[in-house]
CSV table of C-alpha atoms and ligand atoms in Angstrom, one decimal:
chain,number,residue,atom,x,y,z
X,7,MET,CA,-13.9,51.6,4.7
X,8,SER,CA,-12.2,48.0,3.7
X,9,ALA,CA,-10.8,46.1,6.6
X,10,VAL,CA,-6.5,46.4,7.4
X,11,THR,CA,-4.2,43.6,6.8
X,12,GLY,CA,-1.1,41.9,7.3
X,13,PRO,CA,1.3,43.9,8.1
X,14,ARG,CA,1.3,47.4,7.8
X,15,ALA,CA,5.1,50.0,8.2
X,16,ASP,CA,3.1,52.4,10.0
X,17,LEU,CA,1.8,50.0,12.9
X,18,ASP,CA,3.7,47.1,14.4
X,19,LEU,CA,0.8,45.6,16.5
X,20,SER,CA,3.2,44.0,18.8
X,21,LEU,CA,4.6,47.2,20.8
X,22,TYR,CA,0.5,46.5,21.6
X,23,PRO,CA,-1.3,44.9,24.4
X,24,PRO,CA,-1.2,40.7,23.4
X,25,GLY,CA,-4.7,40.4,21.7
X,26,THR,CA,-5.2,44.1,20.6
X,27,HIS,CA,-6.5,44.4,16.4
X,28,LEU,CA,-7.9,45.7,13.6
X,29,ASP,CA,-11.6,45.2,13.4
X,30,GLY,CA,-13.7,45.2,10.4
X,31,ALA,CA,-13.9,48.6,9.7
X,32,GLY,CA,-10.0,48.9,10.0
X,33,ARG,CA,-9.9,50.3,13.6
X,34,LEU,CA,-7.8,50.1,16.3
X,35,VAL,CA,-9.6,48.0,19.0
X,36,VAL,CA,-7.6,47.5,22.4
X,37,GLY,CA,-9.1,45.2,25.4
X,38,GLY,CA,-11.9,44.4,23.1
X,39,CYS,CA,-12.9,48.4,22.7
X,40,ALA,CA,-12.5,50.1,19.6
X,41,VAL,CA,-10.2,53.3,20.8
X,42,ALA,CA,-12.2,55.7,18.7
X,43,ASP,CA,-15.2,54.5,20.9
X,44,VAL,CA,-13.4,55.3,24.2
X,45,VAL,CA,-12.1,58.6,23.0
X,46,ALA,CA,-15.4,59.4,21.8
X,47,GLU,CA,-16.8,59.2,25.5
X,48,HIS,CA,-13.8,60.0,27.7
X,49,GLY,CA,-11.8,62.6,25.5
X,50,THR,CA,-7.8,63.1,24.3
X,51,PRO,CA,-5.0,63.0,25.3
X,52,ALA,CA,-6.2,59.2,27.8
X,53,TYR,CA,-4.5,56.7,28.6
X,54,LEU,CA,-6.1,53.2,28.1
X,55,VAL,CA,-5.0,50.4,29.9
X,56,ASP,CA,-5.6,46.6,28.2
X,57,GLU,CA,-7.3,45.2,32.0
X,58,GLY,CA,-7.2,42.1,31.3
X,59,ALA,CA,-4.4,41.9,29.3
X,60,LEU,CA,-2.6,43.4,31.9
X,61,ARG,CA,-3.8,40.6,35.4
X,62,ALA,CA,-2.8,38.7,32.7
X,63,HIS,CA,0.2,39.5,32.6
X,64,ALA,CA,0.4,40.7,36.5
X,65,ARG,CA,-0.2,36.7,37.3
X,66,ALA,CA,2.4,35.0,34.3
X,67,TYR,CA,5.0,37.4,36.2
X,68,GLN,CA,4.7,35.9,39.7
X,69,GLN,CA,3.7,32.2,37.8
X,70,ALA,CA,7.1,32.9,36.9
X,71,PHE,CA,8.8,33.0,39.4
X,72,THR,CA,7.1,30.7,42.2
X,73,THR,CA,7.2,28.6,40.1
X,74,ARG,CA,10.8,28.5,39.4
X,75,HIS,CA,11.2,28.9,43.2
X,76,PRO,CA,8.2,28.9,45.9
X,77,ARG,CA,9.1,31.2,48.5
X,78,SER,CA,8.8,34.5,45.3
X,79,LEU,CA,6.7,37.6,46.1
X,80,VAL,CA,7.1,39.9,43.0
X,81,LEU,CA,6.8,43.5,43.9
X,82,PHE,CA,5.0,45.6,41.5
X,83,ALA,CA,7.4,49.0,41.9
X,84,SER,CA,4.3,51.4,41.9
X,85,LYS,CA,6.5,54.6,40.8
X,86,SER,CA,5.9,53.0,37.2
X,87,PHE,CA,2.2,53.6,37.6
X,88,PRO,CA,0.8,54.8,40.9
X,89,SER,CA,-2.8,55.0,40.6
X,90,ALA,CA,-4.9,52.7,42.9
X,91,ALA,CA,-6.9,51.0,40.9
X,92,VAL,CA,-3.4,49.4,38.4
X,93,ILE,CA,-1.9,49.1,42.0
X,94,GLY,CA,-5.2,46.8,43.2
X,95,LEU,CA,-5.4,45.1,39.9
X,96,THR,CA,-1.4,43.8,40.7
X,97,ALA,CA,-2.4,42.8,44.0
X,98,SER,CA,-5.7,41.1,43.3
X,99,GLU,CA,-3.4,38.8,41.4
X,100,GLY,CA,-1.2,37.9,43.4
X,101,CYS,CA,1.4,40.6,43.5
X,102,GLY,CA,3.0,43.0,46.6
X,103,THR,CA,3.4,46.6,45.9
X,104,ASP,CA,7.0,48.4,46.4
X,105,VAL,CA,6.1,51.6,47.2
X,106,ALA,CA,8.9,54.7,47.7
X,107,ALA,CA,7.8,57.3,50.1
X,108,GLU,CA,3.7,58.1,52.0
X,109,GLY,CA,2.3,59.0,49.4
X,110,GLU,CA,2.8,55.3,47.3
X,111,LEU,CA,1.8,53.0,50.6
X,112,VAL,CA,-2.3,55.7,50.6
X,113,GLN,CA,-2.2,54.7,47.0
X,114,ALA,CA,-1.6,50.9,48.1
X,115,LEU,CA,-3.4,50.8,50.7
X,116,ALA,CA,-6.9,52.2,48.7
X,117,GLY,CA,-6.4,50.1,46.1
X,118,GLY,CA,-7.2,47.4,48.7
X,119,ALA,CA,-3.0,45.9,48.9
X,120,ASP,CA,-2.2,44.1,51.4
X,121,PRO,CA,0.4,45.4,54.0
X,122,GLY,CA,2.0,42.2,54.6
X,123,ARG,CA,3.0,42.5,51.0
X,124,ILE,CA,4.1,45.7,50.5
X,125,VAL,CA,8.3,47.1,50.9
X,126,PHE,CA,8.5,50.5,51.7
X,127,HIS,CA,11.6,52.1,50.4
X,128,GLY,CA,12.9,55.8,49.6
X,129,ASN,CA,16.4,57.8,50.1
X,130,ALA,CA,15.6,59.9,52.3
X,131,LYS,CA,12.8,59.2,53.5
X,132,THR,CA,11.3,62.2,56.1
X,133,ASP,CA,9.5,60.7,59.7
X,134,ALA,CA,6.1,61.2,58.1
X,135,ASP,CA,7.1,58.3,55.9
X,136,ILE,CA,9.3,55.8,58.4
X,137,ALA,CA,5.7,56.4,60.6
X,138,ALA,CA,3.6,55.8,57.7
X,139,ALA,CA,5.4,52.7,57.1
X,140,LEU,CA,5.6,51.9,60.5
X,141,ALA,CA,1.7,52.5,61.2
X,142,ALA,CA,0.3,50.5,58.5
X,143,GLY,CA,3.0,47.1,59.4
X,144,VAL,CA,5.0,47.0,56.3
X,145,ARG,CA,6.5,43.5,55.4
X,146,TYR,CA,9.9,45.0,55.3
X,147,VAL,CA,11.1,48.9,55.6
X,148,VAL,CA,14.8,48.6,53.0
X,149,VAL,CA,16.9,50.8,55.2
X,150,ASP,CA,18.7,53.4,52.7
X,151,ASN,CA,21.2,56.0,55.1
X,152,LEU,CA,22.1,55.4,58.6
X,153,ASP,CA,19.5,58.6,59.1
X,154,ASP,CA,16.9,56.3,58.1
X,155,VAL,CA,18.4,53.5,61.0
X,156,ASP,CA,18.2,56.6,64.1
X,157,ARG,CA,14.3,56.9,62.6
X,158,ILE,CA,13.3,53.5,62.9
X,159,SER,CA,15.1,53.4,66.5
X,160,ARG,CA,12.9,56.7,67.4
X,161,LEU,CA,9.7,56.3,66.2
X,162,ALA,CA,9.1,52.5,66.6
X,163,HIS,CA,8.1,50.7,70.2
X,164,THR,CA,8.4,47.3,68.4
X,165,PRO,CA,11.1,45.8,66.2
X,166,VAL,CA,10.8,46.3,63.1
X,167,PRO,CA,11.4,44.0,60.2
X,168,VAL,CA,14.7,45.7,57.7
X,169,LEU,CA,16.7,45.0,54.4
X,170,LEU,CA,19.2,46.8,53.9
X,171,ARG,CA,19.9,48.2,50.4
X,172,VAL,CA,23.0,47.6,49.3
X,173,SER,CA,26.1,48.6,45.8
X,174,PRO,CA,26.4,45.8,44.4
X,175,ALA,CA,29.0,47.3,42.3
X,176,VAL,CA,27.3,46.8,38.6
X,177,ASP,CA,27.3,49.5,36.0
X,178,ALA,CA,24.3,48.7,34.5
X,179,SER,CA,24.3,49.9,30.4
X,180,THR,CA,21.2,51.8,30.6
X,181,HIS,CA,20.4,55.7,30.7
X,182,SER,CA,22.8,57.2,33.3
X,183,ALA,CA,20.4,58.6,34.4
X,184,MET,CA,18.2,55.1,35.8
X,185,MET,CA,21.8,53.3,36.9
X,186,THR,CA,21.3,52.9,40.5
X,187,GLY,CA,23.9,50.4,41.3
X,188,HIS,CA,27.4,51.4,40.8
X,189,ASP,CA,28.9,53.5,45.0
X,190,ALA,CA,28.8,56.3,43.5
X,191,SER,CA,24.6,56.0,43.6
X,192,LYS,CA,22.8,58.3,45.8
X,193,PHE,CA,21.1,54.7,46.7
X,194,GLY,CA,22.2,52.4,49.1
X,195,VAL,CA,24.9,51.8,51.6
X,196,PRO,CA,28.4,51.5,49.0
X,197,SER,CA,30.1,48.2,48.9
X,198,GLY,CA,33.0,49.1,51.2
X,199,GLN,CA,30.8,50.5,54.4
X,200,ILE,CA,28.1,47.8,54.1
X,201,ALA,CA,29.4,45.5,56.3
X,202,ASP,CA,30.0,48.5,59.6
X,203,VAL,CA,26.5,49.5,58.3
X,204,ILE,CA,25.2,45.8,58.8
X,205,ALA,CA,27.1,45.7,62.4
X,206,ARG,CA,25.4,48.9,63.4
X,207,ILE,CA,21.9,47.9,62.2
X,208,ARG,CA,22.4,44.2,64.6
X,209,ARG,CA,23.0,47.0,67.8
X,210,GLU,CA,19.9,48.9,67.3
X,211,PRO,CA,16.8,46.4,68.8
X,212,MET,CA,14.1,48.2,66.4
X,213,LEU,CA,15.5,46.8,63.5
X,214,ASP,CA,15.6,43.5,62.8
X,215,LEU,CA,18.1,42.3,59.4
X,216,HIS,CA,16.1,39.7,57.0
X,217,GLY,CA,18.7,40.5,54.6
X,218,LEU,CA,20.0,42.5,51.6
X,219,HIS,CA,18.0,44.7,48.8
X,220,ALA,CA,20.2,45.5,45.3
X,221,HIS,CA,18.8,47.5,42.5
X,222,ILE,CA,21.2,47.6,39.8
X,223,GLY,CA,18.8,50.3,37.5
X,224,SER,CA,15.8,50.8,34.9
X,225,GLY,CA,15.7,49.7,31.2
X,226,ILE,CA,18.2,47.1,31.2
X,227,GLY,CA,18.5,43.9,28.2
X,228,ASP,CA,21.4,42.1,29.1
X,229,LEU,CA,19.8,39.5,31.9
X,230,THR,CA,23.6,39.0,32.9
X,231,GLN,CA,23.9,42.2,34.6
X,232,PHE,CA,21.2,40.6,36.8
X,233,GLU,CA,23.4,37.7,37.4
X,234,ALA,CA,26.3,39.8,38.4
X,235,ALA,CA,24.2,41.8,40.9
X,236,VAL,CA,23.3,38.1,42.9
X,237,ALA,CA,26.8,37.3,43.0
X,238,ALA,CA,27.9,40.6,43.7
X,239,LEU,CA,25.4,39.4,47.1
X,240,ALA,CA,26.4,36.6,47.4
X,241,ARG,CA,30.1,37.9,48.6
X,242,LEU,CA,28.5,39.4,51.3
X,243,GLU,CA,27.1,37.7,54.6
X,244,ARG,CA,24.2,35.7,53.9
X,245,PHE,CA,20.9,36.3,54.8
X,246,GLY,CA,17.4,35.0,54.1
X,247,VAL,CA,16.0,37.7,52.1
X,248,TYR,CA,17.0,39.2,49.0
X,249,ASP,CA,15.1,41.3,47.2
X,250,LEU,CA,16.9,42.1,43.6
X,251,GLY,CA,14.8,45.0,42.5
X,252,GLY,CA,13.1,46.1,39.0
X,253,GLY,CA,15.0,46.8,36.5
X,254,LEU,CA,14.2,44.7,32.9
X,255,GLY,CA,14.0,46.5,29.7
X,256,VAL,CA,11.1,46.5,27.6
X,257,ARG,CA,11.1,46.8,23.3
X,258,TYR,CA,9.5,50.1,22.8
X,259,VAL,CA,10.0,50.2,18.8
X,260,ARG,CA,9.8,47.6,16.6
X,261,THR,CA,13.2,47.1,15.9
X,262,ASP,CA,13.7,46.8,19.9
X,263,ALA,CA,14.8,43.1,21.2
X,264,ALA,CA,14.2,42.7,25.3
X,265,PRO,CA,14.0,39.5,28.3
X,266,ASP,CA,10.6,37.9,28.0
X,267,VAL,CA,9.3,37.5,32.0
X,268,GLU,CA,10.1,34.0,31.8
X,269,GLU,CA,13.9,34.2,30.3
X,270,TYR,CA,14.4,37.0,32.9
X,271,ALA,CA,13.1,34.5,36.1
X,272,GLU,CA,14.6,31.0,34.3
X,273,ARG,CA,18.0,33.5,35.1
X,274,VAL,CA,17.5,35.5,37.4
X,275,VAL,CA,16.6,32.1,40.1
X,276,ALA,CA,18.9,29.9,38.6
X,277,ALA,CA,20.9,32.6,40.0
X,278,VAL,CA,20.4,32.7,43.4
X,279,HIS,CA,19.9,29.7,43.5
X,280,ARG,CA,24.1,28.4,42.3
X,281,HIS,CA,25.0,31.8,44.3
X,282,LEU,CA,22.3,32.5,47.4
X,283,GLY,CA,20.6,28.8,48.0
X,284,THR,CA,17.4,27.0,47.3
X,285,ASP,CA,15.6,28.5,50.1
X,286,VAL,CA,15.8,31.7,50.7
X,287,GLU,CA,13.0,34.5,50.4
X,288,LEU,CA,13.2,36.0,47.0
X,289,LEU,CA,11.6,39.5,45.7
X,290,VAL,CA,12.2,41.2,42.8
X,291,GLU,CA,10.0,44.9,41.9
X,292,PRO,CA,9.3,45.6,38.2
X,293,GLY,CA,8.0,49.1,37.2
X,294,ARG,CA,8.9,48.9,33.7
X,295,SER,CA,7.6,45.3,32.9
X,296,MET,CA,4.7,45.0,34.6
X,297,VAL,CA,2.6,47.4,33.1
X,298,ALA,CA,4.6,48.9,29.9
X,299,ARG,CA,3.2,47.9,27.2
X,300,PHE,CA,-0.5,47.4,28.6
X,301,GLY,CA,-0.9,50.7,27.5
X,302,ILE,CA,-1.4,53.4,25.5
X,303,THR,CA,-1.8,57.0,25.2
X,304,ALA,CA,-4.5,58.3,22.5
X,305,TYR,CA,-4.3,61.8,21.1
X,306,ARG,CA,-5.7,64.2,18.4
X,307,VAL,CA,-4.0,65.5,15.9
X,308,VAL,CA,-4.4,69.8,16.2
X,309,THR,CA,-2.2,70.9,13.4
X,310,VAL,CA,-0.3,70.2,10.8
X,311,LYS,CA,2.7,72.1,9.2
X,312,ARG,CA,4.8,71.4,6.6
X,313,GLY,CA,7.4,72.9,5.8
X,314,PRO,CA,11.2,71.7,6.1
X,315,ARG,CA,10.3,68.5,8.4
X,316,THR,CA,6.0,67.6,8.7
X,317,HIS,CA,5.5,68.7,12.6
X,318,VAL,CA,1.9,67.1,13.2
X,319,ALA,CA,1.2,67.7,16.6
X,320,VAL,CA,-0.7,66.4,19.2
X,321,ASP,CA,-3.1,67.8,22.1
X,322,GLY,CA,-0.8,67.0,25.0
X,323,GLY,CA,3.4,66.2,24.3
X,324,MET,CA,5.1,66.2,26.8
X,325,GLY,CA,2.8,67.1,29.8
X,326,ASP,CA,1.6,63.6,29.8
X,327,ASN,CA,5.2,61.7,28.0
X,328,LEU,CA,8.5,63.2,29.8
X,329,GLU,CA,9.8,59.7,28.5
X,330,VAL,CA,11.4,61.3,25.8
X,331,SER,CA,12.5,65.4,26.7
X,332,LEU,CA,14.1,63.5,29.8
X,333,TYR,CA,15.8,60.0,28.3
X,334,GLY,CA,15.2,60.3,24.5
X,335,GLN,CA,12.8,57.6,24.7
X,336,PRO,CA,12.2,56.5,20.7
X,337,PHE,CA,8.5,55.4,20.5
X,338,GLU,CA,6.2,54.1,17.5
X,339,PRO,CA,2.8,56.9,17.0
X,340,ALA,CA,0.7,55.6,14.4
X,341,VAL,CA,-2.2,57.5,13.3
X,342,ILE,CA,-4.6,55.2,12.6
X,343,ASP,CA,-8.4,54.0,11.5
X,344,ARG,CA,-7.0,54.6,8.5
X,345,THR,CA,-4.3,54.0,5.7
X,346,GLY,CA,-2.9,55.6,3.0
X,347,PRO,CA,0.5,56.7,1.5
X,348,LEU,CA,2.9,56.9,4.3
X,349,GLU,CA,4.1,59.9,5.6
X,350,VAL,CA,8.1,60.9,7.4
X,351,CYS,CA,7.0,63.2,10.2
X,352,ASP,CA,7.4,64.4,13.2
X,353,VAL,CA,5.5,63.9,16.2
X,354,VAL,CA,5.6,67.0,19.0
X,355,GLY,CA,3.4,68.6,22.0
X,356,ARG,CA,1.1,71.0,22.3
X,357,HIS,CA,3.9,72.9,25.0
X,358,CYS,CA,5.6,75.5,24.9
X,359,GLU,CA,9.3,73.7,24.8
X,360,SER,CA,10.8,73.1,21.5
X,361,GLY,CA,12.3,69.5,23.1
X,362,ASP,CA,8.2,68.9,23.3
X,363,THR,CA,8.9,66.3,20.8
X,364,LEU,CA,7.1,62.6,21.0
X,365,ALA,CA,9.5,61.4,18.3
X,366,ARG,CA,11.2,62.0,15.1
X,367,ASP,CA,11.4,60.8,11.3
X,368,VAL,CA,8.2,57.7,11.5
X,369,PRO,CA,6.5,56.9,8.8
X,370,LEU,CA,2.0,58.3,9.5
X,371,VAL,CA,-0.7,57.7,7.4
X,372,THR,CA,-0.6,61.0,5.1
X,373,PRO,CA,-1.9,62.6,8.8
X,374,ARG,CA,-4.8,65.2,8.5
X,375,VAL,CA,-6.1,67.2,11.7
X,376,GLY,CA,-9.0,65.4,14.0
X,377,ASP,CA,-6.8,61.9,13.0
X,378,LEU,CA,-6.3,59.6,16.1
X,379,LEU,CA,-2.6,59.1,17.6
X,380,THR,CA,-1.9,56.5,19.7
X,381,VAL,CA,1.3,55.5,21.2
X,382,PRO,CA,2.1,52.1,22.3
X,383,VAL,CA,4.3,51.3,25.2
X,384,THR,CA,3.2,54.3,27.9
X,385,GLY,CA,2.0,52.2,30.4
X,386,ALA,CA,5.4,52.5,32.6
X,387,TYR,CA,6.3,56.2,34.0
X,388,CYS,CA,3.8,58.1,31.5
X,389,PHE,CA,1.0,58.8,33.9
X,390,THR,CA,3.4,59.3,37.3
X,391,MET,CA,5.4,61.9,35.3
X,392,SER,CA,2.4,63.6,34.0
X,393,ASN,CA,2.5,67.9,34.7
X,394,ASN,CA,0.1,70.6,35.0
X,395,TYR,CA,2.8,72.8,32.0
X,396,ASN,CA,1.3,75.0,30.2
X,397,ALA,CA,-1.9,74.2,32.7
X,398,ALA,CA,-2.5,71.1,30.7
X,399,ARG,CA,-4.9,68.8,32.2
X,400,ARG,CA,-3.5,65.5,33.4
X,401,PRO,CA,-5.3,62.6,31.8
X,402,PRO,CA,-7.7,60.4,32.7
X,403,VAL,CA,-6.8,57.0,32.5
X,404,VAL,CA,-9.6,53.7,31.2
X,405,PHE,CA,-9.2,50.5,31.8
X,406,CYS,CA,-10.2,48.5,29.7
X,407,ARG,CA,-11.8,45.0,28.9
X,408,ASP,CA,-14.0,42.7,27.2
X,409,GLY,CA,-15.0,45.8,25.8
X,410,GLN,CA,-16.5,47.5,28.3
X,411,SER,CA,-14.3,50.8,29.2
X,412,ARG,CA,-14.8,52.1,32.8
X,413,LEU,CA,-12.6,55.1,34.2
X,414,ALA,CA,-10.1,55.1,36.4
X,415,VAL,CA,-8.3,57.9,36.8
X,416,ARG,CA,-10.5,60.9,35.7
X,417,ARG,CA,-9.0,63.9,33.9
X,418,GLU,CA,-8.0,66.7,35.9
X,419,THR,CA,-10.8,69.6,35.4
X,420,PHE,CA,-9.7,73.5,35.4
X,421,ASP,CA,-11.1,73.4,39.3
X,422,ASP,CA,-8.5,70.7,39.9
X,423,LEU,CA,-5.9,73.3,39.1
X,424,LEU,CA,-7.0,76.0,41.1
X,425,ALA,CA,-8.3,74.0,44.0
X,426,ARG,CA,-5.0,74.9,45.8
X,427,GLU,CA,-4.6,78.1,45.2
X,428,GLN,CA,-4.7,81.3,46.7
X,429,LEU,CA,-6.2,84.3,44.9
X,430,LEU,CA,-3.9,87.1,47.0
X,431,VAL,CA,-4.8,90.0,44.7
X,432,ASP,CA,-6.1,92.6,45.7
X,433,ARG,CA,-9.8,92.8,44.9
X,434,THR,CA,-10.6,96.8,46.9
Q,501,LIG,N1,12.9,49.0,42.4
Q,501,LIG,C1,13.6,50.2,42.7
Q,501,LIG,C2,13.9,50.0,44.6
Q,501,LIG,C3,13.5,51.5,41.9
Q,501,LIG,O1,13.7,52.1,42.2
Q,501,LIG,C4,12.4,51.1,40.8
Q,501,LIG,C5,13.0,52.1,40.1
Q,501,LIG,C6,12.3,49.7,40.9
Q,501,LIG,C7,11.8,48.9,41.4
Q,501,LIG,C8,11.5,49.7,39.3
Q,501,LIG,O2,12.7,49.5,38.2
Q,501,LIG,P1,11.3,49.0,37.0
Q,501,LIG,O3,11.4,47.7,37.0
Q,501,LIG,O4,10.2,50.0,36.1
Q,501,LIG,O5,13.1,49.5,35.7
Q,501,LIG,N2,11.4,57.9,35.9
Q,501,LIG,C9,12.7,56.3,34.9
Q,501,LIG,C10,12.6,55.3,35.5
Q,501,LIG,C11,12.8,55.4,36.7
Q,501,LIG,C12,13.1,53.7,37.9
Q,501,LIG,C13,13.5,54.3,39.2
Q,501,LIG,N3,13.3,53.2,39.9
Q,501,LIG,C14,11.9,56.7,33.6
Q,501,LIG,O6,10.9,56.9,33.4
Q,501,LIG,O7,11.8,55.6,33.0
């Protein structure tokens, strides 16, 4: 097959990790590895992570902040890709870690994250969560509510450094399921109660209040909303530490625009310097904008059904990518490794649900059974929300770097699925 050059209507490489290209045979290469070779070894569906590009990005993220504000720490929001290997990768590049539950803390510690660079969140922390955070010695526990105050007071033996999560009363323009900075949110303290909660925390000898936290939502492309959150925090009592959460949006399809990390850091740090001062400790917690672009999902086409619409069904779907069915997130799948005439198709999954659609009305190289199909920008929130609908085995995570692929998470087995079950059938 001859090499494919020039722009293709069905494949926009700017959505893939930087460095992704087609080799001389027209095969898609990520992290130096032909996707076809990776799936020949590890099967489909599979999550591929460009390890080298993600490392460089994690480093650049941290530097974008520290060059502008030396007392900054970028915490990877581990919920977006909670794997010990991914957390460990970001930690080894100098990032801290945001965890939102005991399980994420376990993964972060297993991945080698330094507890002194871990921040512990959660709107419904149990005694077990708090005990785990205290035992690990995390940098800050983020108090979300008065029950957190009670629990920490009861469980701690020495004063615990805490931040208070507040509602900055900013209505971020994003999917309603991802708005978290408004007063009716289940997260944090509503703006009218903040002063009282601060006073209450100060009365507790086991809580040592260092600063405030605000996370206004996820998938935000308008940087003025982050500036508004900083301005809102500045209207409260001043502290030495501010954690601005995550939320920066990314491009999922070629028509999307999103600020890059340099612009984000520039605007956020300028707002912090203007409103909060130049010597505060500044934390940010990117998830999506840290990992989304560095992961792709590879599938095999299982059937092609032509009728009123062309349904291209792949060997995964909402079991490995809930973004579409939960939030209507658009993606740009492509049939890879060959060229040909394009056909407008719907890419659907194999689960027993009509909503199990990965993309609608996308131009694909006329699909055939057995084709490889990739979906870019699946590095955030896909692995983490993968599930066992139809007893699907959750896919592996394969790191690709310099032409070598390494398994970071193996594919689930049917034995894994059965291992938790007791066979309570009457065998007599
Ligand atoms: N910090 C806190 C306290 C958060 O709640 C979140 C995300 C982040 C940081 C990271 O936000 P990011 O930079 O990734 O936008 N399941 C949804 C996303 C929910 C985000 C929840 N919190 C999805 O699949 O898109």
